[in-house]
């Protein structure tokens, strides 16, 4: 039977990965008692390192023998502190050799054991000339989040006994502090569906931590960095794999579980966050496409609050504000990183991005040089500018450069009662106002599969537009349609009365979709008030499109 096995517990398994790394072994079945004894040595190096690491008290609190009592003073352990701590750790390793078939069940790994922690503690203290405190049992100063019967705030749910934990789980925990990083405040450990991924991530942290301790720095990696410390480490790891050509891609099943915990004071807690496969794949592909430096630039400008940081946005599948230009101090991302993010994280269709860039370019062409220089990053918060773009879209629709389906792809429908669309399209256009001519991304990302939701416009808009257009042109001709309808739209004349007239006439002709109930559903909010601006624009756009197509057809047949 091997000395240690994986347990599924993130604290124990992380400690085991540290030991594996220090023993220069690749598989846990290779770990022998002699290997681990060599890693531990006389125990002084481990004790000295843990005494210097801020993360040690994050794992064990301040009530253990290395950081409390026995001559401990002003943050410095006494020789007796070291003696007691080292002998306890050695005792745990020695007891790990004993594999039993009966006894109680370890509540961490599930094996049988008769190990009595209190007896070991008493023996170690006796050898050091000390007595064990009455009622001293296994608690959170020996295993994170295991509670403490001496405190109501930290008592176990049953409040009747200490946890049963075997020495094979208690020993590796002492190598946990060297593998921790801070993520937005609390320390964190990792698990993954790919064990090699977790191992590589943890060993890199271990090497950096040991180097920092040797240089006299015991501050835990990630202090005041929020999530960017993990983002950078993931990028470093993917960059290393790609340079060494160890892997062409991440497996589809790979994800990363982040256990953030607190084991101190009255706020002992644990929170699990998942970084899903698509988020990891985005970072992998960003490195693969040579965008590492661009991401580093974004990270350098990240806000301090992790809720608004890049990794949080990636993990939650949300757009990231840092991608967009903001005043002169923050230029945002370059076009390639922005597009990759929209495709992979926001699930925006390539077609929508192409359309947004095209509209941005046309909008810029309509401005004079002074206006171009004074474009603000939040330009579309001003309704006047949105109206200018809408007029531009309608004009492009007349010439066949833009169509109703393009609009639906760019401005996805939020709801149909009444018709309203999301803001995302405006964000895409405003980004491309700063990058109207950078179109190399289309070729660079041509192998990325088309994503995005296939948006279908409201069928009644198309039907009403086609019926109205065909009837009007048949009766009065294309010129009159352009003069009386499209030109009047530009002047802002056609509003509610015009739309009500269309509904009424279609209802009179027997089209069952155009009733008073349909009008309320189509045009009114929950209070029965007409909300018509978006509906009128979509009608205008569709009519302009029908007009442009008809003109093209007449020319071809003429």
Coordinates of C-alpha atoms in Angstrom, one line a residue:
X1 CA 0.0 0.0 0.0
X2 CA 1.4 3.4 -0.9
X3 CA 2.3 5.8 1.8
X4 CA -0.1 8.5 0.6
X5 CA -3.1 8.6 -1.8
X6 CA -5.0 11.4 -3.4
X7 CA -8.0 12.3 -1.1
X8 CA -10.1 14.7 -3.1
X9 CA -9.6 17.3 -0.4
X10 CA -8.0 20.4 -1.8
X11 CA -5.9 21.2 1.3
X12 CA -4.4 17.7 1.6
X13 CA -3.9 17.1 -2.1
X14 CA -2.2 20.5 -2.5
X15 CA 0.2 19.6 0.3
X16 CA 0.9 16.2 -1.3
X17 CA 1.7 18.0 -4.6
X18 CA 4.2 20.2 -2.8
X19 CA 5.9 17.1 -1.3
X20 CA 5.9 15.3 -4.7
X21 CA 7.6 18.4 -6.3
X22 CA 10.2 18.7 -3.5
X23 CA 10.9 14.9 -3.8
X24 CA 11.3 15.3 -7.5
X25 CA 8.6 12.6 -8.1
X26 CA 5.9 12.7 -10.8
X27 CA 3.4 10.1 -9.4
X28 CA 2.1 9.7 -5.8
X29 CA 2.6 6.0 -6.0
X30 CA 6.4 6.7 -6.2
X31 CA 6.4 8.4 -2.8
X32 CA 8.1 6.2 -0.2
X33 CA 8.6 6.9 3.5
X34 CA 12.3 7.4 2.8
X35 CA 11.5 10.0 0.0
X36 CA 9.4 12.0 2.4
X37 CA 11.8 11.7 5.2
X38 CA 14.5 13.1 2.9
X39 CA 12.2 16.0 2.0
X40 CA 11.5 16.7 5.7
X41 CA 15.0 16.2 6.8
X42 CA 15.4 17.3 10.4
X43 CA 12.3 19.5 10.0
X44 CA 14.1 22.7 10.7
X45 CA 13.8 24.0 7.1
X46 CA 10.1 23.4 7.0
X47 CA 9.5 25.0 10.4
X48 CA 11.7 28.0 9.7
X49 CA 10.0 28.6 6.3
X50 CA 6.5 28.3 7.8
X51 CA 7.5 30.7 10.6
X52 CA 8.4 33.3 8.0
X53 CA 5.4 32.8 5.8
X54 CA 2.4 35.0 6.4
X55 CA 0.3 32.3 4.8
X56 CA 1.1 29.9 7.7
X57 CA -1.2 31.6 10.1
X58 CA -3.9 31.9 7.4
X59 CA -3.9 28.1 7.3
X60 CA -3.4 27.2 11.0
X61 CA -4.3 30.4 12.9
X62 CA -2.1 31.6 15.8
X63 CA -2.9 29.0 18.4
X64 CA -0.5 26.3 17.3
X65 CA 2.8 25.5 18.9
X66 CA 4.9 27.3 16.3
X67 CA 3.2 30.7 16.8
X68 CA 1.9 30.6 20.3
X69 CA 3.3 30.1 23.9
X70 CA 6.5 28.2 24.8
X71 CA 8.5 31.4 24.6
X72 CA 7.1 32.8 21.3
X73 CA 7.7 36.5 21.3
X74 CA 7.2 39.4 18.8
X75 CA 6.6 37.2 15.8
X76 CA 9.7 35.0 16.5
X77 CA 9.4 31.4 17.6
X78 CA 11.6 30.2 20.5
X79 CA 13.8 27.2 20.2
X80 CA 11.1 25.3 22.2
X81 CA 8.4 26.4 19.7
X82 CA 10.6 24.9 16.9
X83 CA 11.2 21.7 18.9
X84 CA 7.6 21.0 19.7
X85 CA 6.4 21.8 16.2
X86 CA 9.1 19.8 14.4
X87 CA 8.5 16.7 16.7
X88 CA 4.8 16.9 16.1
X89 CA 5.2 17.0 12.4
X90 CA 7.7 14.1 12.5
X91 CA 5.3 12.2 14.7
X92 CA 2.6 12.7 12.1
X93 CA 4.9 11.4 9.3
X94 CA 5.9 8.3 11.4
X95 CA 2.2 7.5 12.2
X96 CA 1.4 7.8 8.4
X97 CA 3.3 4.5 7.9
X98 CA 0.7 2.6 9.9
X99 CA -2.1 1.3 7.7
X100 CA -4.9 -0.3 9.6
X101 CA -8.0 -2.4 8.7
X102 CA -10.2 -1.2 11.5
X103 CA -10.7 1.8 13.7
X104 CA -12.6 5.0 13.0
X105 CA -13.0 6.4 9.6
X106 CA -10.9 9.4 8.7
X107 CA -13.4 12.2 7.8
X108 CA -11.1 13.6 5.1
X109 CA -9.9 10.6 3.1
X110 CA -12.1 7.7 4.3
X111 CA -9.4 5.2 5.5
X112 CA -9.5 3.3 8.8
X113 CA -7.1 4.5 11.5
X114 CA -6.7 4.3 15.3
X115 CA -4.4 7.3 15.4
X116 CA -4.9 9.4 18.5
X117 CA -3.7 13.0 18.0
X118 CA -4.0 13.9 21.7
X119 CA -1.7 11.1 22.7
X120 CA 1.0 12.2 20.2
X121 CA 0.6 15.8 21.3
X122 CA 1.0 14.8 25.0
X123 CA 4.1 12.8 24.3
X124 CA 5.8 15.5 22.3
X125 CA 5.0 18.1 25.0
X126 CA 6.2 15.7 27.8
X127 CA 9.5 15.2 26.0
X128 CA 9.8 19.0 25.8
X129 CA 9.1 19.4 29.5
X130 CA 5.6 20.7 29.0
X131 CA 2.1 19.6 29.8
X132 CA -0.8 19.4 27.4
X133 CA -3.6 21.8 28.2
X134 CA -6.7 20.1 29.5
X135 CA -9.2 19.5 26.8
X136 CA -6.7 20.0 24.0
X137 CA -8.1 18.2 20.9
X138 CA -7.6 18.2 17.2
X139 CA -8.9 21.6 15.9
X140 CA -8.4 24.2 13.2
X141 CA -4.9 24.9 14.3
X142 CA -4.0 21.5 12.8
X143 CA -6.4 21.3 9.9
X144 CA -8.2 24.2 8.2
X145 CA -11.9 24.7 8.8
X146 CA -12.0 21.7 11.2
X147 CA -13.6 23.8 14.0
X148 CA -12.7 24.2 17.6
X149 CA -14.7 23.0 20.6
X150 CA -13.3 25.8 22.7
X151 CA -15.1 28.5 20.8
X152 CA -18.8 28.7 20.1
X153 CA -18.1 30.7 16.9
X154 CA -15.9 27.9 15.6
X155 CA -17.7 24.8 17.0
X156 CA -18.5 21.9 14.7
X157 CA -22.1 21.5 13.7
X158 CA -22.6 18.8 16.3
X159 CA -20.5 20.5 18.9
X160 CA -19.9 17.1 20.4
X161 CA -16.4 16.0 19.3
X162 CA -13.4 16.9 17.3
X163 CA -13.0 15.6 13.7
X164 CA -11.5 12.2 13.1
X165 CA -8.5 12.9 10.8
X166 CA -5.7 10.4 10.1
X167 CA -2.0 11.3 10.1
X168 CA -1.8 10.8 6.3
X169 CA -4.0 13.8 6.0
X170 CA -2.6 15.9 8.8
X171 CA 1.0 15.7 7.7
X172 CA 0.8 17.0 4.1
X173 CA -1.1 20.1 5.4
X174 CA 2.1 21.5 6.7
X175 CA 3.3 22.0 3.2
X176 CA 0.2 23.9 2.2
X177 CA 1.4 27.4 3.2
X178 CA 4.1 27.4 0.6
X179 CA 1.6 26.7 -2.2
X180 CA -0.9 29.5 -1.5
X181 CA -1.7 32.7 -3.3
X182 CA -4.1 35.4 -2.3
X183 CA -7.1 36.1 -4.6
X184 CA -8.8 39.3 -3.8
X185 CA -8.0 38.9 -0.1
X186 CA -8.4 35.3 1.1
X187 CA -5.8 32.5 0.3
X188 CA -6.7 30.1 -2.4
X189 CA -5.9 26.5 -3.5
X190 CA -6.7 24.8 -6.7
X191 CA -8.2 21.7 -8.2
X192 CA -8.8 20.7 -11.8
X193 CA -10.2 18.0 -14.0
X194 CA -6.6 17.8 -15.3
X195 CA -4.3 16.8 -12.4
X196 CA -1.2 17.7 -14.4
X197 CA -2.6 21.2 -14.9
X198 CA -3.1 21.6 -11.1
X199 CA 0.3 20.2 -10.4
X200 CA 2.1 22.5 -12.8
X201 CA 0.2 25.5 -11.5
X202 CA 1.0 24.7 -7.8
X203 CA 4.7 23.8 -8.4
X204 CA 5.3 27.2 -10.0
X205 CA 3.8 28.9 -7.0
X206 CA 6.0 26.7 -4.7
X207 CA 9.2 27.6 -6.5
X208 CA 8.4 31.3 -6.4
X209 CA 7.4 31.3 -2.7
X210 CA 10.6 29.4 -1.7
X211 CA 12.7 31.9 -3.7
X212 CA 10.9 34.8 -2.0
X213 CA 11.4 33.4 1.5
X214 CA 15.1 32.8 0.8
X215 CA 15.3 36.5 -0.2
X216 CA 13.6 37.5 3.1
X217 CA 10.1 38.1 1.8
X218 CA 7.4 36.1 3.6
X219 CA 4.5 38.0 2.1
X220 CA 2.0 35.7 0.3
X221 CA 2.0 35.9 -3.5
X222 CA -0.9 38.0 -4.8
X223 CA -1.2 40.6 -2.0
X224 CA -3.3 43.5 -3.3
X225 CA -3.4 42.1 -6.8
X226 CA -7.0 40.8 -6.9
X227 CA -7.4 38.1 -9.6
X228 CA -4.6 39.4 -11.8
X229 CA -2.1 37.2 -10.0
X230 CA -3.9 34.1 -11.2
X231 CA -4.5 35.5 -14.7
X232 CA -0.8 36.1 -15.1
X233 CA 0.1 32.6 -13.8
X234 CA -2.3 31.0 -16.2
X235 CA -0.8 33.0 -19.1
X236 CA 2.7 32.1 -17.9
X237 CA 1.8 28.4 -17.8
X238 CA 0.1 28.4 -21.2
X239 CA 3.0 30.3 -22.7
X240 CA 5.5 27.7 -21.3
X241 CA 3.5 24.8 -22.7
X242 CA 3.3 26.3 -26.1
X243 CA 6.9 27.2 -26.3
X244 CA 7.9 23.7 -25.2
X245 CA 5.3 22.3 -27.6
X246 CA 4.1 19.9 -24.9
X247 CA 0.5 20.4 -26.0
X248 CA -1.4 21.6 -29.0
X249 CA -4.5 22.6 -27.1
X250 CA -6.2 22.2 -23.8
X251 CA -8.5 19.2 -23.5
X252 CA -12.2 20.1 -23.8
X253 CA -12.9 18.9 -20.2
X254 CA -10.3 21.0 -18.5
X255 CA -11.6 23.4 -15.9
X256 CA -10.1 25.0 -12.8
X257 CA -11.7 25.0 -9.3
X258 CA -10.6 27.8 -7.0
X259 CA -11.1 27.2 -3.3
X260 CA -10.9 30.5 -1.4
X261 CA -11.0 30.1 2.4
X262 CA -10.5 31.8 5.7
X263 CA -9.5 29.9 8.9
X264 CA -9.0 32.8 11.3
X265 CA -11.1 34.7 13.7
X266 CA -14.9 34.3 13.7
X267 CA -15.2 34.5 9.9
X268 CA -14.0 31.0 9.0
X269 CA -15.4 30.3 5.6
X270 CA -14.8 28.6 2.2
X271 CA -16.0 29.7 -1.2
X272 CA -15.7 27.7 -4.4
X273 CA -15.3 29.4 -7.8
X274 CA -15.1 27.6 -11.1
X275 CA -13.0 28.9 -14.1
X276 CA -14.7 27.0 -16.9
X277 CA -13.1 25.5 -19.9
X278 CA -14.1 28.3 -22.3
X279 CA -12.4 30.8 -20.0
X280 CA -9.2 28.8 -20.0
X281 CA -9.4 28.3 -23.7
X282 CA -9.7 32.0 -24.3
X283 CA -6.4 32.6 -22.3
X284 CA -4.8 29.7 -24.2
X285 CA -5.8 31.1 -27.6
X286 CA -4.8 34.6 -26.6
X287 CA -1.3 33.4 -25.9
X288 CA -1.4 31.2 -29.1
X289 CA -2.3 34.3 -31.2
X290 CA 0.5 36.4 -29.7
X291 CA -1.7 38.6 -27.5
X292 CA 0.0 38.0 -24.2
X293 CA 1.5 41.5 -24.1
X294 CA -1.9 43.0 -24.9
X295 CA -3.5 41.2 -22.0
X296 CA -0.6 42.4 -19.7
X297 CA -1.5 46.0 -20.7
X298 CA -5.1 45.4 -19.7
X299 CA -4.0 43.9 -16.4
X300 CA -1.8 46.9 -15.6
X301 CA -4.9 49.1 -15.8
X302 CA -7.3 46.9 -13.9
X303 CA -9.3 48.4 -11.1
X304 CA -8.5 47.1 -7.6
X305 CA -11.9 45.5 -7.0
X306 CA -11.8 42.0 -8.2
X307 CA -15.5 42.1 -9.2
X308 CA -14.4 44.4 -12.1
X309 CA -11.3 42.6 -13.1
X310 CA -10.6 40.7 -16.3
X311 CA -10.5 37.2 -14.9
X312 CA -13.9 37.7 -13.2
X313 CA -15.4 38.9 -16.4
X314 CA -13.9 35.9 -18.3
X315 CA -15.1 33.4 -15.7
X316 CA -18.6 34.9 -15.7
X317 CA -18.8 35.2 -19.5
X318 CA -19.4 38.9 -19.4
X319 CA -18.1 41.8 -21.4
X320 CA -15.1 43.6 -19.9
X321 CA -15.0 47.4 -19.7
X322 CA -11.3 47.5 -19.9
X323 CA -11.4 46.4 -23.5
X324 CA -12.9 49.7 -24.5
X325 CA -11.1 53.0 -24.8
X326 CA -11.7 55.3 -21.9
X327 CA -10.7 58.9 -22.2
X328 CA -7.0 59.4 -23.0
X329 CA -5.5 57.5 -20.1
X330 CA -6.8 54.1 -21.2
X331 CA -6.7 53.1 -24.9
X332 CA -8.4 49.8 -24.3
X333 CA -7.5 46.6 -26.1
X334 CA -6.2 46.3 -29.7
X335 CA -8.6 45.0 -32.3
X336 CA -7.4 41.4 -32.3
X337 CA -7.7 40.9 -28.5
X338 CA -11.1 42.7 -28.5
X339 CA -12.4 40.5 -31.3
X340 CA -11.1 37.3 -29.8
X341 CA -12.8 38.2 -26.5
X342 CA -16.1 38.9 -28.2
X343 CA -16.0 35.7 -30.1
X344 CA -14.9 33.4 -27.3
X345 CA -16.3 34.9 -24.1
X346 CA -19.3 37.1 -25.2
X347 CA -20.4 34.7 -28.0
X348 CA -20.8 37.5 -30.5
X349 CA -21.1 36.4 -34.1
X350 CA -18.3 37.4 -36.5
X351 CA -20.9 38.9 -38.8
X352 CA -22.0 41.3 -36.0
X353 CA -18.4 42.4 -35.6
X354 CA -17.9 43.0 -39.3
X355 CA -21.2 45.0 -39.4
X356 CA -20.2 47.1 -36.4
X357 CA -16.8 47.9 -37.9
X358 CA -18.5 48.8 -41.2
X359 CA -21.0 51.2 -39.5
X360 CA -18.2 52.8 -37.4
X361 CA -16.2 53.4 -40.6
X362 CA -19.2 55.0 -42.4
X363 CA -20.0 57.1 -39.4
X364 CA -16.5 58.5 -39.2
X365 CA -16.6 59.3 -42.9
X366 CA -19.7 61.5 -42.2
X367 CA -17.8 63.6 -39.6
X368 CA -15.4 66.5 -40.3
X369 CA -11.8 66.3 -39.0
X370 CA -12.5 68.3 -35.9
X371 CA -15.4 66.0 -34.9
X372 CA -13.2 62.9 -35.5
X373 CA -10.5 64.2 -33.2
X374 CA -13.0 64.9 -30.4
X375 CA -14.8 61.6 -30.3
X376 CA -15.6 60.6 -26.7
X377 CA -15.3 57.1 -25.4
X378 CA -19.0 57.2 -24.3
X379 CA -20.2 58.8 -27.5
X380 CA -23.4 56.9 -27.7
X381 CA -24.7 57.9 -24.3
X382 CA -25.8 60.9 -26.2
X383 CA -29.1 60.1 -28.0
X384 CA -28.2 62.6 -30.8
X385 CA -25.3 60.5 -31.8
X386 CA -27.3 57.3 -31.7
X387 CA -29.9 59.0 -34.0
X388 CA -27.1 59.9 -36.5
X389 CA -26.1 56.3 -36.7
X390 CA -29.6 55.1 -37.1
X391 CA -30.1 57.6 -40.0
X392 CA -26.8 56.3 -41.5
X393 CA -28.1 52.7 -41.2
X394 CA -31.3 53.6 -43.0
X395 CA -29.4 55.3 -45.8
X396 CA -27.2 52.3 -46.2
X397 CA -30.2 50.1 -46.3
X398 CA -31.6 52.0 -49.3
X399 CA -28.4 51.3 -51.2
X400 CA -28.1 47.7 -50.2
X401 CA -25.1 48.1 -47.9
X402 CA -27.1 47.2 -44.8
X403 CA -30.1 45.1 -44.2
X404 CA -32.7 44.4 -41.6
X405 CA -31.0 41.0 -40.7
X406 CA -27.7 42.8 -40.2
X407 CA -29.4 45.1 -37.7
X408 CA -30.9 42.1 -35.9
X409 CA -27.5 40.5 -35.7
X410 CA -26.0 43.6 -34.2
X411 CA -28.8 44.6 -31.9
X412 CA -30.2 41.5 -30.4
X413 CA -33.8 41.7 -29.2
X414 CA -34.2 42.1 -25.4
X415 CA -38.0 41.6 -25.4
X416 CA -41.1 41.9 -27.6
X417 CA -43.5 43.6 -25.2
X418 CA -42.7 46.2 -26.3
X419 CA -40.0 45.8 -28.9
X420 CA -36.6 46.7 -27.4
X421 CA -33.0 45.8 -28.1
X422 CA -29.8 45.5 -26.1
X423 CA -27.0 48.0 -25.8
X424 CA -24.3 45.6 -27.0
X425 CA -24.4 46.8 -30.6
X426 CA -23.5 50.4 -29.5
X427 CA -20.5 49.1 -27.6
X428 CA -19.2 47.2 -30.6
X429 CA -19.6 50.3 -32.9
X430 CA -17.9 52.6 -30.4
X431 CA -14.9 50.3 -30.1
X432 CA -14.5 50.2 -33.8
X433 CA -14.7 54.0 -34.0
X434 CA -11.1 53.8 -32.7
X435 CA -10.1 50.9 -35.1
X436 CA -12.2 51.4 -38.3
X437 CA -9.6 50.2 -40.8
X438 CA -7.9 47.4 -38.8
X439 CA -9.4 44.4 -40.6
X440 CA -6.6 41.9 -40.4
X441 CA -8.5 40.1 -37.7
X442 CA -10.9 38.6 -40.2
X443 CA -8.1 36.6 -41.8
X444 CA -6.3 35.9 -38.5
X445 CA -9.4 34.3 -36.9
X446 CA -10.9 32.7 -40.0
X447 CA -10.5 29.2 -38.4
X448 CA -12.5 30.1 -35.4
X449 CA -15.9 28.6 -35.8
X450 CA -18.8 31.0 -36.2
X451 CA -20.5 31.7 -32.9
X452 CA -23.2 33.9 -31.6
X453 CA -26.9 33.5 -31.5
X454 CA -28.7 33.4 -34.8
X455 CA -31.0 36.3 -34.2
X456 CA -34.4 36.4 -36.0
X457 CA -36.2 39.7 -36.2
X458 CA -39.8 39.9 -35.1
X459 CA -41.9 38.3 -37.9
X460 CA -44.7 40.8 -37.7
X461 CA -42.3 43.7 -38.5
X462 CA -41.2 42.0 -41.7
X463 CA -44.7 41.0 -42.6
X464 CA -46.2 44.5 -42.0
X465 CA -43.4 46.1 -43.9
X466 CA -43.7 43.9 -46.9
X467 CA -47.5 44.1 -47.1
X468 CA -47.4 47.9 -46.7
X469 CA -44.5 48.4 -49.2
X470 CA -46.1 46.2 -51.9
X471 CA -49.5 47.9 -51.6
X472 CA -48.0 51.4 -51.6
X473 CA -45.7 50.8 -54.5
X474 CA -48.3 49.1 -56.6
X475 CA -50.7 52.0 -56.1
X476 CA -48.3 55.0 -56.2
X477 CA -44.9 53.9 -57.4
X478 CA -41.4 53.8 -56.1
X479 CA -40.7 57.6 -56.4
X480 CA -43.8 58.5 -54.3
X481 CA -42.8 55.8 -51.8
X482 CA -39.4 57.4 -51.4
X483 CA -40.8 60.9 -51.2
X484 CA -43.8 60.2 -49.0
X485 CA -42.4 57.6 -46.7
X486 CA -38.6 57.4 -46.6
X487 CA -38.0 61.1 -46.8
X488 CA -40.7 61.7 -44.2
X489 CA -39.0 59.2 -41.9
X490 CA -35.8 61.3 -42.2
X491 CA -37.8 64.4 -41.2
X492 CA -39.2 62.6 -38.2
X493 CA -42.8 63.1 -39.3
X494 CA -44.0 59.4 -39.3
X495 CA -44.8 58.4 -35.8
X496 CA -47.6 56.7 -33.9
X497 CA -50.5 57.9 -36.1
X498 CA -48.8 56.4 -39.2
X499 CA -48.2 53.1 -37.5
X500 CA -51.7 52.9 -36.2
X501 CA -53.0 53.5 -39.7
X502 CA -50.9 50.5 -41.0
X503 CA -52.3 48.2 -38.3
X504 CA -55.9 49.4 -39.0
X505 CA -55.7 48.9 -42.7
X506 CA -54.1 45.4 -42.4
X507 CA -56.7 44.4 -39.8
X508 CA -59.5 45.6 -42.2
X509 CA -58.0 43.5 -45.0
X510 CA -58.4 40.4 -42.8
X511 CA -54.9 39.8 -41.6
X512 CA -55.5 38.1 -38.3
X513 CA -52.1 39.0 -36.7
X514 CA -53.0 42.7 -36.7
X515 CA -55.7 43.2 -34.0
X516 CA -56.0 45.5 -31.1
X517 CA -54.6 42.7 -28.9
X518 CA -51.6 42.4 -31.2
X519 CA -51.1 46.2 -31.1
X520 CA -51.0 46.2 -27.3
X521 CA -48.5 43.3 -27.3
X522 CA -46.4 44.7 -30.1
X523 CA -46.3 48.4 -29.2
X524 CA -47.3 48.9 -25.5
X525 CA -45.6 48.4 -22.2
X526 CA -47.1 46.7 -19.2
X527 CA -49.0 49.9 -18.3
X528 CA -50.6 50.0 -21.8
X529 CA -48.5 53.1 -22.9
X530 CA -47.2 53.0 -26.4
X531 CA -43.4 52.6 -26.7
X532 CA -42.7 53.0 -30.4
X533 CA -39.2 54.4 -31.1
X534 CA -37.5 51.0 -31.7
X535 CA -40.5 49.6 -33.6
X536 CA -40.7 52.6 -35.9
X537 CA -37.0 52.4 -36.6
X538 CA -37.1 48.8 -37.4
X539 CA -40.1 49.4 -39.7
X540 CA -38.2 52.3 -41.4
X541 CA -35.1 50.1 -41.8
X542 CA -37.1 47.2 -43.3
X543 CA -38.9 49.5 -45.7
X544 CA -35.7 51.1 -46.8
X545 CA -34.3 47.7 -47.4
X546 CA -37.3 46.7 -49.5
X547 CA -37.0 49.9 -51.5
X548 CA -33.3 49.4 -52.2
X549 CA -33.9 45.8 -53.3
X550 CA -36.7 46.9 -55.6
X551 CA -34.6 49.7 -57.2
X552 CA -31.9 47.1 -57.8
X553 CA -34.4 44.7 -59.4
X554 CA -35.8 47.4 -61.6
X555 CA -32.3 48.4 -62.8
X556 CA -31.4 44.8 -63.6
X557 CA -34.6 44.3 -65.5
X558 CA -34.5 47.7 -67.2

